[in-house]
Amino acid sequence: MRATAIESIETIIVDLPTIRPHKLAMHTMQNQTLVIIRVRCADGIEGVGESTTIGGLAYGNESPDSIKTNIDKHFAPLLLGQDSGNVNAAMLRLERSIRGNTFAKSGIESALLDAQGKRLGLPVSELLGGRVRDALPVAWTLASGDTAKDIAEAEKMLDLRRHRIFKLKIGAGEVNRDLAHVIAIKKALGDRASVRVDVNQAWDEAVALRACRILGTNGIDLIEQPISRNNRAGMVRLNTVSPAPIMADESIECVEDAFNLAREGAASVFALKIAKNGGPRAVLRTAAIAEAAGIGLYGGTMLEGGIGTLASAHAFVTLNTLSWDTELFGPLLLTEDILSEPLVYCDFQLHVPQTPGLGLVLDEERLAFFRRDKTSTAVHQA
């Protein structure tokens, strides 16, 4: 057996409290559930990854419970005994036997990259081609739904020099109220901040045509997924007439989706999410498609904790251009952490570690406290 063979894989569901409810068009998050993945290798190296969803099945077709079950029952038998140092071969082995399940695949790929980075003494960003920056500007989502509260929260973030890009979750309420809410916030912040909206597919095309014009003419910089991911022709029509750029998010559930959206001209900006593409390496394939088509890039999030956030960040710092910055604020929503050291946010940016692997260390006591099952369920090689 190779010294770098995978000996065991453990998936741990962790429930962490958030600073406030986080309101989306289809769901309101009261806390965040992470699936932590630990891949242990024959040479003593351990790689750590994370698979996290927003709102479970309210958002997509994977949930924390399904991720854990599928990794334990289907992924692990394919990976145990395989060479952890050959990330490409391991992920191709999964792709040949398992369709979809991109959230689970992303966590596995992140763990394999973390292990290989530790083994070679390199940050994951260097395994992905090499970083061209050390920090990433980070947006903050204003999701209380209360205009005065959201303005006060934005002002606080500006004063703290933590965020100057703000995204508003709209679509769940009556459209005219939503528009008035967004426009009031933009007027209050003026040129001191970029204001964007995320509709999470909530509008039909007729509503979106009017709303996008109003938002664009009132200084809103970006409109994310205003209509259903299934109405690709409608996305093309909106992208043609909207004064503000249209960004595809839910429309991209795999790398192939990115290719088709680029070919059809359905969006001017792509939201990059490692979870929806199948990992840090996979999301860079989507980025390459966008760059070739002249489409802008935005580093998205599934509101991951520190592990998933850093896995995304290591990919994003390798991109030549990231015109629309990132949204990697997930750890800042949490009141508790399972890492020994928190991620570093300052001067409006997330600073990406240059230490080997993802650059993090688990806090074993806190992990044990917040894990749902309280006992190890690691799958070992027979």
Short mmCIF file of C-alpha atoms in Angstrom, two decimals:
data_model
loop_
_atom_site.label_atom_id
_atom_site.label_comp_id
_atom_site.label_asym_id
_atom_site.label_seq_id
_atom_site.Cartn_x
_atom_site.Cartn_y
_atom_site.Cartn_z
CA MET A 1 0.00 0.00 0.00
CA ARG A 2 1.21 3.52 -0.76
CA ALA A 3 2.37 5.61 2.19
CA THR A 4 -0.16 8.24 1.09
CA ALA A 5 -3.14 5.85 0.90
CA ILE A 6 -6.44 6.98 2.41
CA GLU A 7 -6.99 4.99 5.62
CA SER A 8 -10.23 6.48 6.94
CA ILE A 9 -12.89 9.08 6.18
CA GLU A 10 -15.02 10.64 8.88
CA THR A 11 -18.02 12.93 8.37
CA ILE A 12 -19.22 15.02 11.31
CA ILE A 13 -22.41 17.08 11.36
CA VAL A 14 -21.93 20.27 13.40
CA ASP A 15 -24.72 22.68 14.40
CA LEU A 16 -23.57 26.24 15.13
CA PRO A 17 -25.62 29.27 16.25
CA THR A 18 -25.73 32.46 14.17
CA ILE A 19 -25.71 36.11 15.21
CA ARG A 20 -29.21 36.65 13.78
CA PRO A 21 -31.76 34.96 11.53
CA HIS A 22 -30.61 35.10 7.90
CA LYS A 23 -33.53 35.65 5.54
CA LEU A 24 -33.56 34.32 1.96
CA ALA A 25 -36.42 34.24 -0.53
CA MET A 26 -37.03 30.53 0.07
CA HIS A 27 -35.92 30.06 3.69
CA THR A 28 -34.89 31.78 6.91
CA MET A 29 -31.79 30.35 8.56
CA GLN A 30 -31.89 30.24 12.36
CA ASN A 31 -28.49 28.51 12.65
CA GLN A 32 -25.94 26.90 10.35
CA THR A 33 -25.18 23.22 9.94
CA LEU A 34 -21.78 22.17 8.63
CA VAL A 35 -20.58 18.75 7.50
CA ILE A 36 -16.92 18.43 8.46
CA ILE A 37 -14.88 15.81 6.56
CA ARG A 38 -11.66 14.33 7.94
CA VAL A 39 -9.54 12.26 5.57
CA ARG A 40 -6.72 10.38 7.37
CA CYS A 41 -3.81 8.98 5.38
CA ALA A 42 -1.29 6.20 5.96
CA ASP A 43 1.56 8.72 6.37
CA GLY A 44 -0.20 10.35 9.34
CA ILE A 45 -1.41 13.37 7.38
CA GLU A 46 -5.01 14.44 7.89
CA GLY A 47 -6.93 16.60 5.43
CA VAL A 48 -10.00 18.54 6.50
CA GLY A 49 -12.88 19.69 4.27
CA GLU A 50 -16.39 21.07 4.64
CA SER A 51 -19.70 20.57 2.84
CA THR A 52 -22.35 23.13 3.77
CA THR A 53 -25.75 23.95 2.33
CA ILE A 54 -28.12 26.88 2.85
CA GLY A 55 -31.49 25.84 4.22
CA GLY A 56 -31.05 22.15 3.44
CA LEU A 57 -33.47 20.94 0.79
CA ALA A 58 -35.17 24.34 0.61
CA TYR A 59 -32.23 25.51 -1.53
CA GLY A 60 -30.90 22.49 -3.37
CA ASN A 61 -30.97 18.71 -3.66
CA GLU A 62 -28.42 17.94 -0.93
CA SER A 63 -28.81 18.28 2.83
CA PRO A 64 -26.34 17.78 5.70
CA ASP A 65 -27.87 14.36 6.41
CA SER A 66 -27.71 13.21 2.78
CA ILE A 67 -24.13 14.47 2.44
CA LYS A 68 -23.03 12.45 5.46
CA THR A 69 -24.89 9.32 4.40
CA ASN A 70 -23.62 9.44 0.82
CA ILE A 71 -20.01 10.02 1.82
CA ASP A 72 -20.12 7.23 4.43
CA LYS A 73 -21.95 4.70 2.26
CA HIS A 74 -20.91 5.52 -1.31
CA PHE A 75 -17.86 7.81 -1.43
CA ALA A 76 -15.73 6.13 1.24
CA PRO A 77 -15.68 2.63 -0.33
CA LEU A 78 -14.42 4.18 -3.58
CA LEU A 79 -11.69 6.20 -1.86
CA LEU A 80 -10.32 3.99 0.90
CA GLY A 81 -6.92 2.62 -0.11
CA GLN A 82 -6.56 5.14 -2.94
CA ASP A 83 -3.59 7.52 -3.21
CA SER A 84 -4.57 10.72 -1.40
CA GLY A 85 -1.68 12.53 -3.09
CA ASN A 86 -3.26 12.17 -6.53
CA VAL A 87 -6.27 14.44 -6.10
CA ASN A 88 -7.13 14.30 -9.78
CA ALA A 89 -7.31 10.50 -9.90
CA ALA A 90 -9.35 10.32 -6.69
CA MET A 91 -11.93 12.84 -7.91
CA LEU A 92 -12.16 11.18 -11.34
CA ARG A 93 -12.86 7.89 -9.57
CA LEU A 94 -15.80 9.55 -7.82
CA GLU A 95 -17.04 11.21 -11.01
CA ARG A 96 -17.19 7.89 -12.86
CA SER A 97 -19.42 6.29 -10.23
CA ILE A 98 -21.39 9.11 -8.58
CA ARG A 99 -23.57 11.62 -10.41
CA GLY A 100 -24.18 15.08 -8.99
CA ASN A 101 -23.60 15.39 -5.23
CA THR A 102 -21.36 18.40 -5.86
CA PHE A 103 -21.55 19.62 -2.24
CA ALA A 104 -20.23 16.30 -0.96
CA LYS A 105 -17.58 16.17 -3.68
CA SER A 106 -16.44 19.68 -2.83
CA GLY A 107 -15.82 18.75 0.80
CA ILE A 108 -13.86 15.66 -0.23
CA GLU A 109 -11.75 17.54 -2.77
CA SER A 110 -11.02 20.28 -0.21
CA ALA A 111 -9.87 17.67 2.32
CA LEU A 112 -7.60 15.97 -0.23
CA LEU A 113 -6.05 19.30 -1.21
CA ASP A 114 -5.57 20.19 2.46
CA ALA A 115 -3.76 16.88 3.05
CA GLN A 116 -1.54 17.27 -0.01
CA GLY A 117 -0.68 20.85 0.89
CA LYS A 118 0.37 19.78 4.39
CA ARG A 119 2.40 16.91 2.91
CA LEU A 120 4.28 19.19 0.52
CA GLY A 121 4.51 22.19 2.84
CA LEU A 122 2.48 24.36 0.43
CA PRO A 123 -0.72 26.40 0.75
CA VAL A 124 -3.64 24.99 -1.26
CA SER A 125 -3.53 28.09 -3.48
CA GLU A 126 -0.11 26.98 -4.75
CA LEU A 127 -1.51 23.54 -5.63
CA LEU A 128 -4.18 25.33 -7.67
CA GLY A 129 -1.70 27.25 -9.81
CA GLY A 130 -0.37 29.94 -7.49
CA ARG A 131 -1.91 32.95 -5.84
CA VAL A 132 -1.82 36.40 -7.41
CA ARG A 133 -3.16 38.17 -4.30
CA ASP A 134 -3.13 37.53 -0.55
CA ALA A 135 -6.50 39.01 0.43
CA LEU A 136 -10.02 39.25 -0.97
CA PRO A 137 -12.58 42.06 -0.58
CA VAL A 138 -15.69 40.63 1.10
CA ALA A 139 -19.34 41.67 0.78
CA TRP A 140 -21.79 41.56 3.68
CA THR A 141 -25.43 40.53 3.29
CA LEU A 142 -28.06 42.76 4.88
CA ALA A 143 -30.94 40.38 5.49
CA SER A 144 -33.05 41.68 8.38
CA GLY A 145 -35.71 43.05 6.03
CA ASP A 146 -35.94 46.22 8.17
CA THR A 147 -34.65 49.28 6.30
CA ALA A 148 -33.49 51.26 9.34
CA LYS A 149 -31.76 48.21 10.86
CA ASP A 150 -30.03 47.38 7.59
CA ILE A 151 -28.76 50.96 7.17
CA ALA A 152 -27.46 50.98 10.75
CA GLU A 153 -25.76 47.61 10.20
CA ALA A 154 -24.12 48.84 6.99
CA GLU A 155 -22.88 52.01 8.69
CA LYS A 156 -21.37 49.91 11.48
CA MET A 157 -19.54 47.71 8.97
CA LEU A 158 -18.15 50.76 7.18
CA ASP A 159 -16.96 52.25 10.49
CA LEU A 160 -15.25 48.98 11.42
CA ARG A 161 -13.61 48.85 7.96
CA ARG A 162 -14.95 45.33 7.57
CA HIS A 163 -17.25 45.68 4.51
CA ARG A 164 -18.04 48.29 1.87
CA ILE A 165 -19.96 45.96 -0.44
CA PHE A 166 -23.52 45.11 0.64
CA LYS A 167 -25.95 42.59 -0.79
CA LEU A 168 -29.65 42.64 0.02
CA LYS A 169 -31.79 39.52 0.04
CA ILE A 170 -35.14 40.38 -1.56
CA GLY A 171 -37.92 38.53 -3.34
CA ALA A 172 -39.83 37.08 -0.40
CA GLY A 173 -41.85 40.28 0.07
CA GLU A 174 -44.08 42.40 -2.14
CA VAL A 175 -41.96 43.70 -5.00
CA ASN A 176 -42.65 47.44 -4.59
CA ARG A 177 -41.78 47.28 -0.89
CA ASP A 178 -38.60 45.38 -1.72
CA LEU A 179 -37.60 47.98 -4.30
CA ALA A 180 -38.27 50.87 -1.94
CA HIS A 181 -36.23 49.10 0.77
CA VAL A 182 -33.22 48.64 -1.51
CA ILE A 183 -33.33 52.14 -2.99
CA ALA A 184 -33.55 53.73 0.48
CA ILE A 185 -30.44 51.85 1.59
CA LYS A 186 -28.52 52.85 -1.54
CA LYS A 187 -29.47 56.51 -1.02
CA ALA A 188 -28.31 56.36 2.60
CA LEU A 189 -24.94 54.82 1.72
CA GLY A 190 -24.33 56.71 -1.51
CA ASP A 191 -20.95 56.30 -3.15
CA ARG A 192 -19.37 54.97 0.05
CA ALA A 193 -20.53 51.45 -0.75
CA SER A 194 -21.59 49.11 -3.53
CA VAL A 195 -25.16 47.86 -3.12
CA ARG A 196 -26.36 44.68 -4.84
CA VAL A 197 -29.44 42.47 -4.61
CA ASP A 198 -30.07 38.73 -4.60
CA VAL A 199 -33.57 37.66 -5.60
CA ASN A 200 -32.99 33.88 -5.30
CA GLN A 201 -35.24 33.17 -8.34
CA ALA A 202 -38.30 34.71 -6.65
CA TRP A 203 -39.62 36.88 -9.52
CA ASP A 204 -41.32 35.91 -12.74
CA GLU A 205 -39.96 37.44 -15.91
CA ALA A 206 -42.57 40.20 -16.22
CA VAL A 207 -41.89 41.44 -12.68
CA ALA A 208 -38.15 41.15 -13.21
CA LEU A 209 -38.20 43.24 -16.39
CA ARG A 210 -39.70 46.19 -14.53
CA ALA A 211 -37.80 45.68 -11.29
CA CYS A 212 -34.39 45.37 -12.94
CA ARG A 213 -34.90 48.66 -14.78
CA ILE A 214 -35.87 50.43 -11.55
CA LEU A 215 -32.96 48.97 -9.61
CA GLY A 216 -30.42 49.71 -12.33
CA THR A 217 -31.50 53.33 -12.71
CA ASN A 218 -31.26 53.83 -8.94
CA GLY A 219 -27.63 52.89 -8.60
CA ILE A 220 -27.84 49.18 -7.79
CA ASP A 221 -24.66 47.59 -9.11
CA LEU A 222 -25.64 43.94 -9.57
CA ILE A 223 -28.80 41.79 -9.68
CA GLU A 224 -28.37 38.14 -8.75
CA GLN A 225 -30.61 35.38 -10.14
CA PRO A 226 -33.85 37.38 -10.48
CA ILE A 227 -35.84 34.55 -12.13
CA SER A 228 -35.95 30.77 -12.19
CA ARG A 229 -32.79 28.94 -13.19
CA ASN A 230 -34.96 26.98 -15.62
CA ASN A 231 -35.95 30.09 -17.61
CA ARG A 232 -32.67 30.48 -19.45
CA ALA A 233 -34.26 32.31 -22.36
CA GLY A 234 -35.72 34.78 -19.88
CA MET A 235 -32.27 35.31 -18.38
CA VAL A 236 -30.98 36.16 -21.85
CA ARG A 237 -33.77 38.71 -22.36
CA LEU A 238 -33.16 40.28 -18.93
CA ASN A 239 -29.42 40.41 -19.47
CA THR A 240 -30.01 42.27 -22.73
CA VAL A 241 -32.20 45.06 -21.30
CA SER A 242 -31.27 45.44 -17.63
CA PRO A 243 -29.27 48.61 -16.78
CA ALA A 244 -27.54 46.62 -14.02
CA PRO A 245 -25.60 43.42 -14.79
CA ILE A 246 -27.42 40.14 -14.22
CA MET A 247 -25.53 37.49 -12.24
CA ALA A 248 -26.17 33.75 -12.55
CA ASP A 249 -26.10 31.80 -9.29
CA GLU A 250 -28.69 29.04 -8.96
CA SER A 251 -28.44 28.68 -12.75
CA ILE A 252 -24.96 27.20 -12.26
CA GLU A 253 -25.23 23.76 -10.69
CA CYS A 254 -22.25 22.29 -12.51
CA VAL A 255 -19.45 23.29 -14.86
CA GLU A 256 -21.56 22.31 -17.88
CA ASP A 257 -24.24 24.81 -16.82
CA ALA A 258 -21.60 27.54 -16.91
CA PHE A 259 -20.68 26.62 -20.48
CA ASN A 260 -24.32 26.74 -21.65
CA LEU A 261 -25.03 30.05 -19.90
CA ALA A 262 -21.93 31.60 -21.49
CA ARG A 263 -22.85 30.25 -24.93
CA GLU A 264 -26.38 31.69 -24.68
CA GLY A 265 -25.43 35.06 -23.16
CA ALA A 266 -27.71 34.52 -20.17
CA ALA A 267 -25.62 36.47 -17.63
CA SER A 268 -22.92 39.11 -17.46
CA VAL A 269 -21.49 37.82 -14.17
CA PHE A 270 -21.05 34.31 -12.74
CA ALA A 271 -21.19 33.52 -9.03
CA LEU A 272 -18.43 31.02 -8.32
CA LYS A 273 -19.24 28.47 -5.61
CA ILE A 274 -17.02 25.49 -4.92
CA ALA A 275 -19.96 23.56 -3.44
CA LYS A 276 -22.05 23.81 -6.60
CA ASN A 277 -19.20 22.94 -8.95
CA GLY A 278 -17.72 20.05 -6.98
CA GLY A 279 -14.65 21.60 -5.35
CA PRO A 280 -11.92 24.25 -5.65
CA ARG A 281 -10.44 22.68 -8.79
CA ALA A 282 -13.85 22.37 -10.41
CA VAL A 283 -14.81 25.98 -9.71
CA LEU A 284 -11.69 27.13 -11.52
CA ARG A 285 -12.96 25.33 -14.63
CA THR A 286 -16.12 27.44 -14.45
CA ALA A 287 -13.97 30.54 -13.98
CA ALA A 288 -11.97 29.65 -17.10
CA ILE A 289 -15.18 29.38 -19.15
CA ALA A 290 -16.32 32.78 -17.88
CA GLU A 291 -12.98 34.43 -18.58
CA ALA A 292 -12.92 33.06 -22.13
CA ALA A 293 -16.43 34.45 -22.72
CA GLY A 294 -15.71 37.87 -21.17
CA ILE A 295 -18.04 37.24 -18.22
CA GLY A 296 -17.31 38.85 -14.85
CA LEU A 297 -16.52 36.77 -11.77
CA TYR A 298 -17.84 36.95 -8.21
CA GLY A 299 -16.59 34.72 -5.42
CA GLY A 300 -19.77 33.30 -3.91
CA THR A 301 -20.54 31.42 -0.71
CA MET A 302 -22.95 28.85 0.68
CA LEU A 303 -22.38 30.51 4.06
CA GLU A 304 -19.72 27.96 4.92
CA GLY A 305 -17.79 28.04 8.16
CA GLY A 306 -14.06 28.68 8.27
CA ILE A 307 -12.99 25.48 6.50
CA GLY A 308 -15.22 25.86 3.45
CA THR A 309 -14.56 29.59 3.33
CA LEU A 310 -10.80 29.08 3.18
CA ALA A 311 -11.17 26.33 0.57
CA SER A 312 -13.02 28.86 -1.61
CA ALA A 313 -10.55 31.63 -0.84
CA HIS A 314 -7.54 29.55 -1.86
CA ALA A 315 -9.17 29.05 -5.27
CA PHE A 316 -10.24 32.68 -5.66
CA VAL A 317 -6.80 34.17 -4.90
CA THR A 318 -5.44 32.36 -7.98
CA LEU A 319 -7.82 34.12 -10.41
CA ASN A 320 -6.37 36.76 -12.74
CA THR A 321 -9.42 38.98 -12.30
CA LEU A 322 -12.23 38.91 -9.77
CA SER A 323 -14.05 42.03 -10.88
CA TRP A 324 -17.01 41.67 -8.50
CA ASP A 325 -15.00 40.64 -5.42
CA THR A 326 -16.32 37.98 -3.03
CA GLU A 327 -18.98 37.16 -0.48
CA LEU A 328 -16.93 34.99 1.89
CA PHE A 329 -18.49 36.25 5.11
CA GLY A 330 -19.97 32.95 6.33
CA PRO A 331 -17.79 32.62 9.47
CA LEU A 332 -18.81 36.14 10.55
CA LEU A 333 -22.44 34.98 10.82
CA LEU A 334 -21.49 32.39 13.45
CA THR A 335 -21.32 33.08 17.18
CA GLU A 336 -19.25 29.94 17.79
CA ASP A 337 -16.34 28.37 15.92
CA ILE A 338 -14.62 24.98 15.70
CA LEU A 339 -11.22 26.37 14.63
CA SER A 340 -8.37 27.15 17.00
CA GLU A 341 -7.86 30.56 15.36
CA PRO A 342 -10.56 32.61 13.61
CA LEU A 343 -10.16 33.78 10.03
CA VAL A 344 -8.62 37.25 9.67
CA TYR A 345 -10.98 39.95 8.36
CA CYS A 346 -9.64 43.52 8.33
CA ASP A 347 -9.42 46.54 6.03
CA PHE A 348 -12.49 45.30 4.11
CA GLN A 349 -10.78 42.02 3.19
CA LEU A 350 -10.34 38.37 4.14
CA HIS A 351 -6.65 37.57 4.46
CA VAL A 352 -5.75 34.11 3.14
CA PRO A 353 -3.16 32.07 5.11
CA GLN A 354 0.16 31.18 3.51
CA THR A 355 0.75 28.19 5.80
CA PRO A 356 0.55 24.61 4.44
CA GLY A 357 -2.80 23.19 3.34
CA LEU A 358 -5.85 25.33 3.99
CA GLY A 359 -3.98 26.98 6.86
CA LEU A 360 -6.25 26.06 9.76
CA VAL A 361 -6.33 23.90 12.88
CA LEU A 362 -9.44 22.30 14.36
CA ASP A 363 -10.34 22.97 17.98
CA GLU A 364 -11.00 19.39 19.05
CA GLU A 365 -12.86 20.29 22.24
CA ARG A 366 -15.26 22.65 20.51
CA LEU A 367 -15.74 20.21 17.64
CA ALA A 368 -16.63 17.48 20.15
CA PHE A 369 -19.08 19.83 21.91
CA PHE A 370 -20.94 20.97 18.78
CA ARG A 371 -20.93 17.70 16.83
CA ARG A 372 -24.40 16.21 16.55
CA ASP A 373 -23.62 12.51 17.05
CA LYS A 374 -20.99 12.80 19.85
CA THR A 375 -19.22 9.61 18.76
CA SER A 376 -16.91 8.82 15.86
CA THR A 377 -18.47 7.36 12.74
CA ALA A 378 -15.26 7.16 10.72
CA VAL A 379 -15.21 4.65 7.86
CA HIS A 380 -11.92 2.70 7.85
CA GLN A 381 -10.23 0.55 5.26
CA ALA A 382 -10.99 -3.10 5.82
#
